[in-house]
Amino acid sequence: DFFRSSKLVLTSKEVIFSTTRATFSFNLDNGQLHWEIDIGSINTPIIDKNNIFLVTNNGYFLNLDRKTGNVIWSTNILKVLKKKKQNTDVTGFVLGSGKIYATTKNGYLITSSADLGKVESFKKIGDPIYASPIIHDEALFILTENSRIFGLN
């Protein structure tokens, strides 16, 4: 794991990404560092207006201030699972309809409010999940390790 990172997120003025050790925001025009925070994830950050949503591999869902990188709130979304099931990784997440949908390696879908980070529900999908969920036509789709696709309204 010399240098594992999320995908780059580009806006008209900045590039934002995470590594296993930290999350960064750089000025796209001159390469100057806007901010750096010691919170790592290989999941791609999501930008929504003045917020950056990030889910760490060990299950913390964070809302960062886009300009400063300061943590607005943080929630451990894996705490809703039984103790034995918490030993997993978040494999991806997506934002839709004011909610964050996160998937885990051990086959769970965890739904949280994007406003406060509070976990609203969780569901065992079954098979291990290694890909981020996607949203299309107001439906959520999840691809499992066994090539099964689940569609949820």
Short mmCIF file of C-alpha atoms in Angstrom, two decimals:
data_model
loop_
_atom_site.label_atom_id
_atom_site.label_comp_id
_atom_site.label_asym_id
_atom_site.label_seq_id
_atom_site.Cartn_x
_atom_site.Cartn_y
_atom_site.Cartn_z
CA ASP A 1 0.00 0.00 0.00
CA PHE A 2 2.74 2.47 -0.87
CA PHE A 3 0.25 4.90 -2.44
CA ARG A 4 -3.37 3.88 -2.66
CA SER A 5 -5.81 6.67 -3.34
CA SER A 6 -9.34 7.47 -4.31
CA LYS A 7 -10.20 8.69 -7.77
CA LEU A 8 -9.60 12.39 -8.34
CA VAL A 9 -12.58 14.72 -8.06
CA LEU A 10 -12.21 17.77 -10.30
CA THR A 11 -14.19 20.99 -10.18
CA SER A 12 -13.54 24.17 -12.14
CA LYS A 13 -11.20 25.41 -9.38
CA GLU A 14 -9.96 22.45 -7.36
CA VAL A 15 -8.89 18.84 -7.27
CA ILE A 16 -9.85 16.76 -4.23
CA PHE A 17 -8.73 13.23 -3.41
CA SER A 18 -7.94 10.90 -0.52
CA THR A 19 -5.12 8.50 0.18
CA THR A 20 -4.96 5.84 2.86
CA ARG A 21 -3.49 8.48 5.20
CA ALA A 22 -5.07 11.88 4.35
CA THR A 23 -7.53 13.88 2.23
CA PHE A 24 -6.37 16.86 0.14
CA SER A 25 -7.73 19.87 -1.74
CA PHE A 26 -5.47 21.58 -4.28
CA ASN A 27 -5.96 24.69 -6.40
CA LEU A 28 -6.41 23.44 -9.97
CA ASP A 29 -4.84 26.54 -11.54
CA ASN A 30 -1.56 26.74 -9.61
CA GLY A 31 -1.29 23.44 -7.71
CA GLN A 32 -1.24 25.17 -4.31
CA LEU A 33 -2.53 23.14 -1.37
CA HIS A 34 -5.82 24.54 -0.03
CA TRP A 35 -5.98 22.13 2.90
CA GLU A 36 -5.02 18.67 4.11
CA ILE A 37 -6.73 16.63 6.82
CA ASP A 38 -5.39 13.46 8.43
CA ILE A 39 -8.39 11.34 7.47
CA GLY A 40 -7.72 8.69 4.87
CA SER A 41 -9.94 6.69 2.55
CA ILE A 42 -9.65 5.02 -0.81
CA ASN A 43 -13.34 5.75 -1.45
CA THR A 44 -13.84 8.69 -3.82
CA PRO A 45 -15.05 11.85 -2.04
CA ILE A 46 -18.41 13.30 -3.08
CA ILE A 47 -18.81 17.08 -3.45
CA ASP A 48 -22.22 18.62 -2.82
CA LYS A 49 -22.24 22.44 -2.80
CA ASN A 50 -20.13 23.47 0.24
CA ASN A 51 -19.75 19.93 1.59
CA ILE A 52 -17.41 17.05 0.92
CA PHE A 53 -18.72 13.64 1.96
CA LEU A 54 -16.22 10.95 2.73
CA VAL A 55 -16.54 7.40 4.01
CA THR A 56 -13.39 5.89 5.45
CA ASN A 57 -12.55 2.23 4.94
CA ASN A 58 -13.20 1.57 8.63
CA GLY A 59 -16.73 2.97 8.52
CA TYR A 60 -16.64 6.64 9.48
CA PHE A 61 -18.97 8.83 7.44
CA LEU A 62 -17.79 12.46 7.48
CA ASN A 63 -19.00 15.78 6.22
CA LEU A 64 -16.11 18.19 5.59
CA ASP A 65 -16.32 21.91 4.92
CA ARG A 66 -15.29 22.28 1.28
CA LYS A 67 -13.32 25.52 1.79
CA THR A 68 -11.41 24.59 4.96
CA GLY A 69 -11.47 20.78 5.22
CA ASN A 70 -12.78 21.07 8.79
CA VAL A 71 -14.99 18.23 10.01
CA ILE A 72 -18.63 19.36 10.28
CA TRP A 73 -19.75 16.01 11.68
CA SER A 74 -18.61 12.39 11.81
CA THR A 75 -20.51 9.14 12.41
CA ASN A 76 -19.35 5.53 12.68
CA ILE A 77 -21.90 3.88 10.37
CA LEU A 78 -20.67 0.35 11.14
CA LYS A 79 -21.86 0.63 14.78
CA VAL A 80 -25.38 -0.38 13.68
CA LEU A 81 -24.06 -3.83 12.83
CA LYS A 82 -23.60 -6.52 15.46
CA LYS A 83 -20.11 -6.48 16.99
CA LYS A 84 -18.95 -9.51 14.99
CA LYS A 85 -20.16 -7.96 11.69
CA GLN A 86 -18.36 -4.63 12.30
CA ASN A 87 -15.05 -6.19 11.23
CA THR A 88 -15.46 -5.20 7.59
CA ASP A 89 -14.58 -2.43 5.13
CA VAL A 90 -16.79 0.10 3.40
CA THR A 91 -16.36 -0.66 -0.29
CA GLY A 92 -18.17 2.33 -1.76
CA PHE A 93 -20.87 4.94 -1.36
CA VAL A 94 -23.13 7.20 -3.38
CA LEU A 95 -25.25 10.30 -2.62
CA GLY A 96 -28.87 10.50 -3.74
CA SER A 97 -32.09 12.13 -2.49
CA GLY A 98 -30.34 13.54 0.57
CA LYS A 99 -29.04 10.14 1.65
CA ILE A 100 -25.71 8.35 1.57
CA TYR A 101 -25.87 4.69 0.53
CA ALA A 102 -22.75 2.79 1.65
CA THR A 103 -21.89 -0.83 0.87
CA THR A 104 -19.63 -3.13 2.86
CA LYS A 105 -17.34 -6.00 2.02
CA ASN A 106 -19.47 -8.37 4.12
CA GLY A 107 -22.61 -7.60 2.09
CA TYR A 108 -24.48 -4.81 3.89
CA LEU A 109 -26.16 -1.69 2.55
CA ILE A 110 -26.18 1.12 5.13
CA THR A 111 -28.34 4.21 4.51
CA SER A 112 -27.54 7.48 6.30
CA SER A 113 -28.89 11.02 6.26
CA ALA A 114 -26.59 13.36 4.34
CA ASP A 115 -27.73 16.24 6.58
CA LEU A 116 -26.64 14.84 9.95
CA GLY A 117 -24.92 11.54 9.15
CA LYS A 118 -27.39 9.55 11.26
CA VAL A 119 -27.84 5.94 10.13
CA GLU A 120 -31.45 5.45 9.01
CA SER A 121 -31.38 1.79 8.02
CA PHE A 122 -29.21 -1.17 7.16
CA LYS A 123 -29.88 -4.32 5.18
CA LYS A 124 -27.98 -7.53 4.56
CA ILE A 125 -27.80 -7.95 0.78
CA GLY A 126 -26.15 -11.36 1.01
CA ASP A 127 -23.06 -11.73 -1.13
CA PRO A 128 -19.86 -9.75 -0.50
CA ILE A 129 -19.87 -6.33 -2.20
CA TYR A 130 -16.67 -4.86 -3.66
CA ALA A 131 -18.08 -2.12 -5.93
CA SER A 132 -19.74 1.21 -5.19
CA PRO A 133 -23.51 1.31 -5.60
CA ILE A 134 -24.93 3.40 -8.42
CA ILE A 135 -28.14 5.38 -8.84
CA HIS A 136 -30.06 5.40 -12.12
CA ASP A 137 -33.66 6.52 -12.76
CA GLU A 138 -34.32 6.91 -9.02
CA ALA A 139 -33.27 3.31 -8.30
CA LEU A 140 -30.20 2.08 -6.44
CA PHE A 141 -28.19 -0.75 -8.00
CA ILE A 142 -25.67 -2.95 -6.20
CA LEU A 143 -23.32 -5.44 -7.87
CA THR A 144 -22.13 -8.29 -5.66
CA GLU A 145 -19.00 -10.42 -5.84
CA ASN A 146 -21.07 -13.24 -7.37
CA SER A 147 -22.17 -10.97 -10.26
CA ARG A 148 -25.68 -10.57 -8.91
CA ILE A 149 -27.29 -7.16 -9.42
CA PHE A 150 -29.77 -5.90 -6.86
CA GLY A 151 -32.09 -3.02 -7.77
CA LEU A 152 -33.82 -1.12 -4.97
CA ASN A 153 -36.40 1.68 -5.24
#
